[in-house]
Amino acid sequence: AQSVSQHNHHVILSEAASLELGCNYSYGGTVNLFWYVQYPGQHLQLLLKYFSGDPLVKGIKGFEAEFIKSKFSFNLRKPSVQWSDTAEYFCAVIMSPDTGNQFYFGTGTSLTVIP
Amino acid sequence: DTGVSQNPRHKITKRGQNVTFRCDPISEHNRLYWYRQTLGQGPEFLTYFQNEAQLEKSRLLSDRFSAERPKGSFSTLEIQRTEQGDSAMYLCASSAKGGAPNEQFFGPGTRLTVL
């Protein structure tokens, strides 16, 4: 079955630490990949997306993600986190973009950054 | 505010009652999605409209759930004979027209509590 896995459920980091959040999906065809962020009390916002081309994509607020097709992964990274990055992060995948537009979401990773 | 809006933001109801939620997408977007999010989970796809046509429905959408988008603008999601298991955040998202899947813009959600 098609699914998206985020293995890190809760991550606690100190400011300036580096961040990497894992995202894996199970689907052998073409995918479109997204990372969304939900700050406390706010709605989901797009961080970055990958459709095709360079597998290393850069998003807002210094975030980037790398699509590794052979590993079915799309991990999110940031070299130096800030307190304001405290939020819930969701990986989302569109599988079979030619036939469907629904997002499959991971369960999310809660990031707490300690000042 | 030109984003996706949802009303009401919170709804408390007794088991067995019917509830209806409304979503107003971004005005130029022709695609509209409904998701359900429970605590500790990522959003789960419920249904998708392109203009007024309902093109996809999840198996999560039981016969107690119905969604409409009569004029291709706003959409309503109705739950009949609510059950405690329906308690969740109901999210609406919209995306622009175009051949390829695009970023979905999310609304703030309607939090439903069934007593």
PDB file of C-alpha atoms in Angstrom:
ATOM      1  CA  ALA A   1       0.000   0.000   0.000  1.00  0.00           C
ATOM      2  CA  GLN A   2       1.085   3.538  -0.644  1.00  0.00           C
ATOM      3  CA  SER A   3       2.406   5.209   2.487  1.00  0.00           C
ATOM      4  CA  VAL A   4       4.657   7.923   3.830  1.00  0.00           C
ATOM      5  CA  SER A   5       6.845   7.399   6.889  1.00  0.00           C
ATOM      6  CA  GLN A   6       8.414   9.948   9.156  1.00  0.00           C
ATOM      7  CA  HIS A   7      10.528   8.071  11.627  1.00  0.00           C
ATOM      8  CA  ASN A   8      11.360  10.964  13.945  1.00  0.00           C
ATOM      9  CA  HIS A   9       8.256  11.716  15.972  1.00  0.00           C
ATOM     10  CA  HIS A  10       9.776  14.184  18.405  1.00  0.00           C
ATOM     11  CA  VAL A  11      13.060  16.007  18.009  1.00  0.00           C
ATOM     12  CA  ILE A  12      14.584  18.365  20.543  1.00  0.00           C
ATOM     13  CA  LEU A  13      17.559  20.484  19.524  1.00  0.00           C
ATOM     14  CA  SER A  14      19.483  23.420  20.883  1.00  0.00           C
ATOM     15  CA  GLU A  15      19.699  26.573  18.816  1.00  0.00           C
ATOM     16  CA  ALA A  16      22.400  26.437  16.128  1.00  0.00           C
ATOM     17  CA  ALA A  17      22.292  22.652  15.962  1.00  0.00           C
ATOM     18  CA  SER A  18      21.846  21.010  12.583  1.00  0.00           C
ATOM     19  CA  LEU A  19      18.566  19.367  11.674  1.00  0.00           C
ATOM     20  CA  GLU A  20      17.691  16.400   9.516  1.00  0.00           C
ATOM     21  CA  LEU A  21      14.193  14.952   9.436  1.00  0.00           C
ATOM     22  CA  GLY A  22      13.584  11.726   7.603  1.00  0.00           C
ATOM     23  CA  CYS A  23      10.817  11.017   5.103  1.00  0.00           C
ATOM     24  CA  ASN A  24      10.371   7.791   3.190  1.00  0.00           C
ATOM     25  CA  TYR A  25       7.572   6.751   0.894  1.00  0.00           C
ATOM     26  CA  SER A  26       6.489   3.464  -0.582  1.00  0.00           C
ATOM     27  CA  TYR A  27       5.648   3.846  -4.254  1.00  0.00           C
ATOM     28  CA  GLY A  28       7.615   2.838  -7.295  1.00  0.00           C
ATOM     29  CA  GLY A  29       6.274   5.368  -9.773  1.00  0.00           C
ATOM     30  CA  THR A  30       6.595   9.079 -10.291  1.00  0.00           C
ATOM     31  CA  VAL A  31       6.120  11.200  -7.211  1.00  0.00           C
ATOM     32  CA  ASN A  32       5.850  14.843  -6.299  1.00  0.00           C
ATOM     33  CA  LEU A  33       7.280  15.648  -2.879  1.00  0.00           C
ATOM     34  CA  PHE A  34       6.551  18.375  -0.361  1.00  0.00           C
ATOM     35  CA  TRP A  35       7.445  19.465   3.138  1.00  0.00           C
ATOM     36  CA  TYR A  36       4.897  21.469   5.075  1.00  0.00           C
ATOM     37  CA  VAL A  37       5.325  23.182   8.428  1.00  0.00           C
ATOM     38  CA  GLN A  38       2.722  24.001  11.035  1.00  0.00           C
ATOM     39  CA  TYR A  39       3.761  26.601  13.601  1.00  0.00           C
ATOM     40  CA  PRO A  40       1.867  26.596  16.896  1.00  0.00           C
ATOM     41  CA  GLY A  41      -1.637  27.904  16.343  1.00  0.00           C
ATOM     42  CA  GLN A  42      -1.180  28.343  12.618  1.00  0.00           C
ATOM     43  CA  HIS A  43      -2.194  26.412   9.539  1.00  0.00           C
ATOM     44  CA  LEU A  44      -0.029  24.263   7.309  1.00  0.00           C
ATOM     45  CA  GLN A  45       2.420  26.197   5.167  1.00  0.00           C
ATOM     46  CA  LEU A  46       4.651  24.998   2.360  1.00  0.00           C
ATOM     47  CA  LEU A  47       8.379  24.849   3.089  1.00  0.00           C
ATOM     48  CA  LEU A  48       9.554  23.390  -0.203  1.00  0.00           C
ATOM     49  CA  LYS A  49       8.583  21.076  -3.025  1.00  0.00           C
ATOM     50  CA  TYR A  50      10.150  18.786  -5.593  1.00  0.00           C
ATOM     51  CA  PHE A  51       8.616  17.898  -8.944  1.00  0.00           C
ATOM     52  CA  SER A  52      11.606  17.176 -11.183  1.00  0.00           C
ATOM     53  CA  GLY A  53      15.129  18.297 -11.993  1.00  0.00           C
ATOM     54  CA  ASP A  54      17.809  18.964  -9.388  1.00  0.00           C
ATOM     55  CA  PRO A  55      17.109  16.582  -6.519  1.00  0.00           C
ATOM     56  CA  LEU A  56      18.409  19.111  -3.990  1.00  0.00           C
ATOM     57  CA  VAL A  57      15.729  21.717  -3.472  1.00  0.00           C
ATOM     58  CA  LYS A  58      15.888  24.831  -1.365  1.00  0.00           C
ATOM     59  CA  GLY A  59      12.922  26.257   0.435  1.00  0.00           C
ATOM     60  CA  ILE A  60      12.060  29.110   2.692  1.00  0.00           C
ATOM     61  CA  LYS A  61      13.812  29.995   5.941  1.00  0.00           C
ATOM     62  CA  GLY A  62      17.031  28.165   5.067  1.00  0.00           C
ATOM     63  CA  PHE A  63      15.481  24.718   4.712  1.00  0.00           C
ATOM     64  CA  GLU A  64      16.491  22.293   2.000  1.00  0.00           C
ATOM     65  CA  ALA A  65      15.618  18.730   1.070  1.00  0.00           C
ATOM     66  CA  GLU A  66      17.208  16.057  -1.057  1.00  0.00           C
ATOM     67  CA  PHE A  67      15.280  13.549  -3.139  1.00  0.00           C
ATOM     68  CA  ILE A  68      17.094  10.219  -3.329  1.00  0.00           C
ATOM     69  CA  LYS A  69      15.050   8.100  -5.689  1.00  0.00           C
ATOM     70  CA  SER A  70      16.930   4.868  -4.972  1.00  0.00           C
ATOM     71  CA  LYS A  71      16.133   5.224  -1.284  1.00  0.00           C
ATOM     72  CA  PHE A  72      12.569   6.510  -1.752  1.00  0.00           C
ATOM     73  CA  SER A  73      13.530   9.339   0.563  1.00  0.00           C
ATOM     74  CA  PHE A  74      13.071  13.098   0.798  1.00  0.00           C
ATOM     75  CA  ASN A  75      14.839  14.218   3.948  1.00  0.00           C
ATOM     76  CA  LEU A  76      14.557  17.760   5.232  1.00  0.00           C
ATOM     77  CA  ARG A  77      17.657  19.587   6.444  1.00  0.00           C
ATOM     78  CA  LYS A  78      18.685  22.867   7.986  1.00  0.00           C
ATOM     79  CA  PRO A  79      22.270  23.590   8.975  1.00  0.00           C
ATOM     80  CA  SER A  80      21.470  25.770  11.992  1.00  0.00           C
ATOM     81  CA  VAL A  81      18.060  25.826  13.648  1.00  0.00           C
ATOM     82  CA  GLN A  82      16.524  28.745  15.481  1.00  0.00           C
ATOM     83  CA  TRP A  83      14.019  28.880  18.307  1.00  0.00           C
ATOM     84  CA  SER A  84      11.445  30.096  15.788  1.00  0.00           C
ATOM     85  CA  ASP A  85      11.718  26.771  13.924  1.00  0.00           C
ATOM     86  CA  THR A  86       9.790  25.093  16.739  1.00  0.00           C
ATOM     87  CA  ALA A  87       6.860  23.548  14.887  1.00  0.00           C
ATOM     88  CA  GLU A  88       5.330  20.368  13.467  1.00  0.00           C
ATOM     89  CA  TYR A  89       6.815  19.247  10.152  1.00  0.00           C
ATOM     90  CA  PHE A  90       4.938  17.088   7.677  1.00  0.00           C
ATOM     91  CA  CYS A  91       6.219  15.308   4.619  1.00  0.00           C
ATOM     92  CA  ALA A  92       3.630  14.936   1.852  1.00  0.00           C
ATOM     93  CA  VAL A  93       3.752  12.947  -1.354  1.00  0.00           C
ATOM     94  CA  ILE A  94       1.595  12.900  -4.442  1.00  0.00           C
ATOM     95  CA  MET A  95       1.818   9.444  -5.935  1.00  0.00           C
ATOM     96  CA  SER A  96       0.848   8.911  -9.538  1.00  0.00           C
ATOM     97  CA  PRO A  97       0.561  12.598 -10.360  1.00  0.00           C
ATOM     98  CA  ASP A  98      -0.969  11.764 -13.705  1.00  0.00           C
ATOM     99  CA  THR A  99      -3.940  10.091 -12.121  1.00  0.00           C
ATOM    100  CA  GLY A 100      -4.415  11.670  -8.756  1.00  0.00           C
ATOM    101  CA  ASN A 101      -3.760  14.829  -6.840  1.00  0.00           C
ATOM    102  CA  GLN A 102      -4.265  13.767  -3.266  1.00  0.00           C
ATOM    103  CA  PHE A 103      -1.482  14.200  -0.759  1.00  0.00           C
ATOM    104  CA  TYR A 104      -0.320  11.287   1.327  1.00  0.00           C
ATOM    105  CA  PHE A 105       1.030  12.774   4.547  1.00  0.00           C
ATOM    106  CA  GLY A 106       3.439  11.354   7.050  1.00  0.00           C
ATOM    107  CA  THR A 107       2.526  11.386  10.734  1.00  0.00           C
ATOM    108  CA  GLY A 108       4.610  14.480  11.335  1.00  0.00           C
ATOM    109  CA  THR A 109       7.663  15.348  13.383  1.00  0.00           C
ATOM    110  CA  SER A 110       7.406  17.698  16.313  1.00  0.00           C
ATOM    111  CA  LEU A 111      10.517  19.861  16.552  1.00  0.00           C
ATOM    112  CA  THR A 112      11.341  21.770  19.716  1.00  0.00           C
ATOM    113  CA  VAL A 113      14.290  24.145  19.603  1.00  0.00           C
ATOM    114  CA  ILE A 114      15.690  25.159  22.961  1.00  0.00           C
ATOM    115  CA  PRO A 115      17.151  28.669  23.157  1.00  0.00           C
TER     116      PRO A 115
ATOM    117  CA  ASP B   1      -7.178  37.907   3.698  1.00  0.00           C
ATOM    118  CA  THR B   2      -6.999  36.067   0.375  1.00  0.00           C
ATOM    119  CA  GLY B   3      -6.149  32.645   1.793  1.00  0.00           C
ATOM    120  CA  VAL B   4      -8.348  29.611   2.290  1.00  0.00           C
ATOM    121  CA  SER B   5     -10.998  30.198   4.932  1.00  0.00           C
ATOM    122  CA  GLN B   6     -13.033  27.684   6.880  1.00  0.00           C
ATOM    123  CA  ASN B   7     -16.067  28.093   9.066  1.00  0.00           C
ATOM    124  CA  PRO B   8     -16.740  27.440  11.796  1.00  0.00           C
ATOM    125  CA  ARG B   9     -13.328  27.159  13.410  1.00  0.00           C
ATOM    126  CA  HIS B  10     -14.680  25.048  16.227  1.00  0.00           C
ATOM    127  CA  LYS B  11     -17.789  22.896  16.481  1.00  0.00           C
ATOM    128  CA  ILE B  12     -19.000  20.957  19.487  1.00  0.00           C
ATOM    129  CA  THR B  13     -21.923  18.654  18.923  1.00  0.00           C
ATOM    130  CA  LYS B  14     -23.661  15.745  20.529  1.00  0.00           C
ATOM    131  CA  ARG B  15     -23.442  12.260  19.128  1.00  0.00           C
ATOM    132  CA  GLY B  16     -26.086  11.656  16.505  1.00  0.00           C
ATOM    133  CA  GLN B  17     -26.377  15.253  15.363  1.00  0.00           C
ATOM    134  CA  ASN B  18     -25.573  16.454  11.870  1.00  0.00           C
ATOM    135  CA  VAL B  19     -22.874  19.054  11.247  1.00  0.00           C
ATOM    136  CA  THR B  20     -21.847  21.041   8.185  1.00  0.00           C
ATOM    137  CA  PHE B  21     -18.568  22.792   7.539  1.00  0.00           C
ATOM    138  CA  ARG B  22     -17.778  25.348   4.884  1.00  0.00           C
ATOM    139  CA  CYS B  23     -14.599  26.012   2.964  1.00  0.00           C
ATOM    140  CA  ASP B  24     -13.896  29.034   0.782  1.00  0.00           C
ATOM    141  CA  PRO B  25     -10.834  28.408  -1.394  1.00  0.00           C
ATOM    142  CA  ILE B  26      -8.514  30.972  -2.906  1.00  0.00           C
ATOM    143  CA  SER B  27     -10.636  32.588  -5.577  1.00  0.00           C
ATOM    144  CA  GLU B  28      -8.692  31.585  -8.692  1.00  0.00           C
ATOM    145  CA  HIS B  29      -8.136  27.992  -7.549  1.00  0.00           C
ATOM    146  CA  ASN B  30     -10.243  25.354  -9.234  1.00  0.00           C
ATOM    147  CA  ARG B  31      -9.115  22.389  -7.143  1.00  0.00           C
ATOM    148  CA  LEU B  32     -10.379  21.838  -3.625  1.00  0.00           C
ATOM    149  CA  TYR B  33      -9.499  19.119  -1.139  1.00  0.00           C
ATOM    150  CA  TRP B  34     -10.813  17.946   2.190  1.00  0.00           C
ATOM    151  CA  TYR B  35      -8.575  16.207   4.746  1.00  0.00           C
ATOM    152  CA  ARG B  36      -9.108  14.927   8.271  1.00  0.00           C
ATOM    153  CA  GLN B  37      -6.425  15.137  10.934  1.00  0.00           C
ATOM    154  CA  THR B  38      -6.545  13.377  14.279  1.00  0.00           C
ATOM    155  CA  LEU B  39      -4.179  13.884  17.164  1.00  0.00           C
ATOM    156  CA  GLY B  40      -0.687  12.629  16.479  1.00  0.00           C
ATOM    157  CA  GLN B  41      -1.405  11.907  12.832  1.00  0.00           C
ATOM    158  CA  GLY B  42      -0.852  13.664   9.573  1.00  0.00           C
ATOM    159  CA  PRO B  43      -3.798  14.838   7.521  1.00  0.00           C
ATOM    160  CA  GLU B  44      -5.686  12.043   5.727  1.00  0.00           C
ATOM    161  CA  PHE B  45      -7.281  12.657   2.358  1.00  0.00           C
ATOM    162  CA  LEU B  46     -11.079  12.590   2.230  1.00  0.00           C
ATOM    163  CA  THR B  47     -12.149  13.952  -1.137  1.00  0.00           C
ATOM    164  CA  TYR B  48     -11.163  16.193  -4.028  1.00  0.00           C
ATOM    165  CA  PHE B  49     -13.039  18.499  -6.394  1.00  0.00           C
ATOM    166  CA  GLN B  50     -12.012  19.963  -9.685  1.00  0.00           C
ATOM    167  CA  ASN B  51     -14.422  22.808 -10.244  1.00  0.00           C
ATOM    168  CA  GLU B  52     -17.809  21.370  -9.217  1.00  0.00           C
ATOM    169  CA  ALA B  53     -16.944  17.761 -10.027  1.00  0.00           C
ATOM    170  CA  GLN B  54     -16.038  15.436  -7.165  1.00  0.00           C
ATOM    171  CA  LEU B  55     -13.258  13.391  -8.727  1.00  0.00           C
ATOM    172  CA  GLU B  56     -11.858  11.341  -5.882  1.00  0.00           C
ATOM    173  CA  LYS B  57     -13.237   9.969  -2.640  1.00  0.00           C
ATOM    174  CA  SER B  58     -11.330   8.128   0.042  1.00  0.00           C
ATOM    175  CA  ARG B  59     -12.645   4.958   1.598  1.00  0.00           C
ATOM    176  CA  LEU B  60     -12.495   6.981   4.821  1.00  0.00           C
ATOM    177  CA  LEU B  61     -15.490   8.892   3.506  1.00  0.00           C
ATOM    178  CA  SER B  62     -18.316   6.723   4.798  1.00  0.00           C
ATOM    179  CA  ASP B  63     -21.893   7.139   3.657  1.00  0.00           C
ATOM    180  CA  ARG B  64     -22.453   9.493   6.609  1.00  0.00           C
ATOM    181  CA  PHE B  65     -20.116  11.998   4.945  1.00  0.00           C
ATOM    182  CA  SER B  66     -21.062  14.065   1.939  1.00  0.00           C
ATOM    183  CA  ALA B  67     -19.248  16.914   0.248  1.00  0.00           C
ATOM    184  CA  GLU B  68     -20.463  19.350  -2.340  1.00  0.00           C
ATOM    185  CA  ARG B  69     -19.083  22.171  -4.393  1.00  0.00           C
ATOM    186  CA  PRO B  70     -22.171  23.265  -6.299  1.00  0.00           C
ATOM    187  CA  LYS B  71     -20.829  26.237  -8.222  1.00  0.00           C
ATOM    188  CA  GLY B  72     -17.185  25.366  -8.269  1.00  0.00           C
ATOM    189  CA  SER B  73     -16.389  27.935  -5.618  1.00  0.00           C
ATOM    190  CA  PHE B  74     -17.010  27.209  -1.926  1.00  0.00           C
ATOM    191  CA  SER B  75     -17.486  23.670  -0.659  1.00  0.00           C
ATOM    192  CA  THR B  76     -19.409  22.102   2.211  1.00  0.00           C
ATOM    193  CA  LEU B  77     -18.672  18.926   4.111  1.00  0.00           C
ATOM    194  CA  GLU B  78     -21.584  17.406   5.983  1.00  0.00           C
ATOM    195  CA  ILE B  79     -21.389  14.642   8.543  1.00  0.00           C
ATOM    196  CA  GLN B  80     -24.664  12.981   9.420  1.00  0.00           C
ATOM    197  CA  ARG B  81     -25.342  11.112  12.654  1.00  0.00           C
ATOM    198  CA  THR B  82     -21.998  12.099  14.113  1.00  0.00           C
ATOM    199  CA  GLU B  83     -20.033   9.600  16.176  1.00  0.00           C
ATOM    200  CA  GLN B  84     -17.325  10.215  18.754  1.00  0.00           C
ATOM    201  CA  GLY B  85     -14.791   8.824  16.292  1.00  0.00           C
ATOM    202  CA  ASP B  86     -15.553  11.736  13.979  1.00  0.00           C
ATOM    203  CA  SER B  87     -13.853  14.103  16.418  1.00  0.00           C
ATOM    204  CA  ALA B  88     -10.938  15.559  14.481  1.00  0.00           C
ATOM    205  CA  MET B  89      -9.628  18.607  12.693  1.00  0.00           C
ATOM    206  CA  TYR B  90     -11.138  18.916   9.225  1.00  0.00           C
ATOM    207  CA  LEU B  91      -8.845  20.701   6.808  1.00  0.00           C
ATOM    208  CA  CYS B  92      -9.616  22.220   3.465  1.00  0.00           C
ATOM    209  CA  ALA B  93      -7.000  23.010   0.840  1.00  0.00           C
ATOM    210  CA  SER B  94      -7.066  24.471  -2.638  1.00  0.00           C
ATOM    211  CA  SER B  95      -4.691  24.552  -5.562  1.00  0.00           C
ATOM    212  CA  ALA B  96      -4.461  26.337  -8.873  1.00  0.00           C
ATOM    213  CA  LYS B  97      -5.537  24.949 -12.203  1.00  0.00           C
ATOM    214  CA  GLY B  98      -2.891  23.361 -14.350  1.00  0.00           C
ATOM    215  CA  GLY B  99      -1.880  20.013 -15.715  1.00  0.00           C
ATOM    216  CA  ALA B 100       0.655  19.169 -13.011  1.00  0.00           C
ATOM    217  CA  PRO B 101      -0.132  18.809  -9.333  1.00  0.00           C
ATOM    218  CA  ASN B 102       0.597  21.996  -7.497  1.00  0.00           C
ATOM    219  CA  GLU B 103       1.168  23.258  -4.028  1.00  0.00           C
ATOM    220  CA  GLN B 104      -1.953  23.006  -1.926  1.00  0.00           C
ATOM    221  CA  PHE B 105      -2.823  25.972   0.259  1.00  0.00           C
ATOM    222  CA  PHE B 106      -4.429  24.971   3.516  1.00  0.00           C
ATOM    223  CA  GLY B 107      -7.056  26.669   5.582  1.00  0.00           C
ATOM    224  CA  PRO B 108      -6.997  26.898   9.387  1.00  0.00           C
ATOM    225  CA  GLY B 109      -9.303  23.917   9.785  1.00  0.00           C
ATOM    226  CA  THR B 110     -12.519  23.214  11.652  1.00  0.00           C
ATOM    227  CA  ARG B 111     -12.053  21.366  14.913  1.00  0.00           C
ATOM    228  CA  LEU B 112     -14.984  19.039  15.570  1.00  0.00           C
ATOM    229  CA  THR B 113     -15.664  17.619  19.000  1.00  0.00           C
ATOM    230  CA  VAL B 114     -18.413  15.030  19.291  1.00  0.00           C
ATOM    231  CA  LEU B 115     -19.619  14.486  22.844  1.00  0.00           C
TER     232      LEU B 115
END
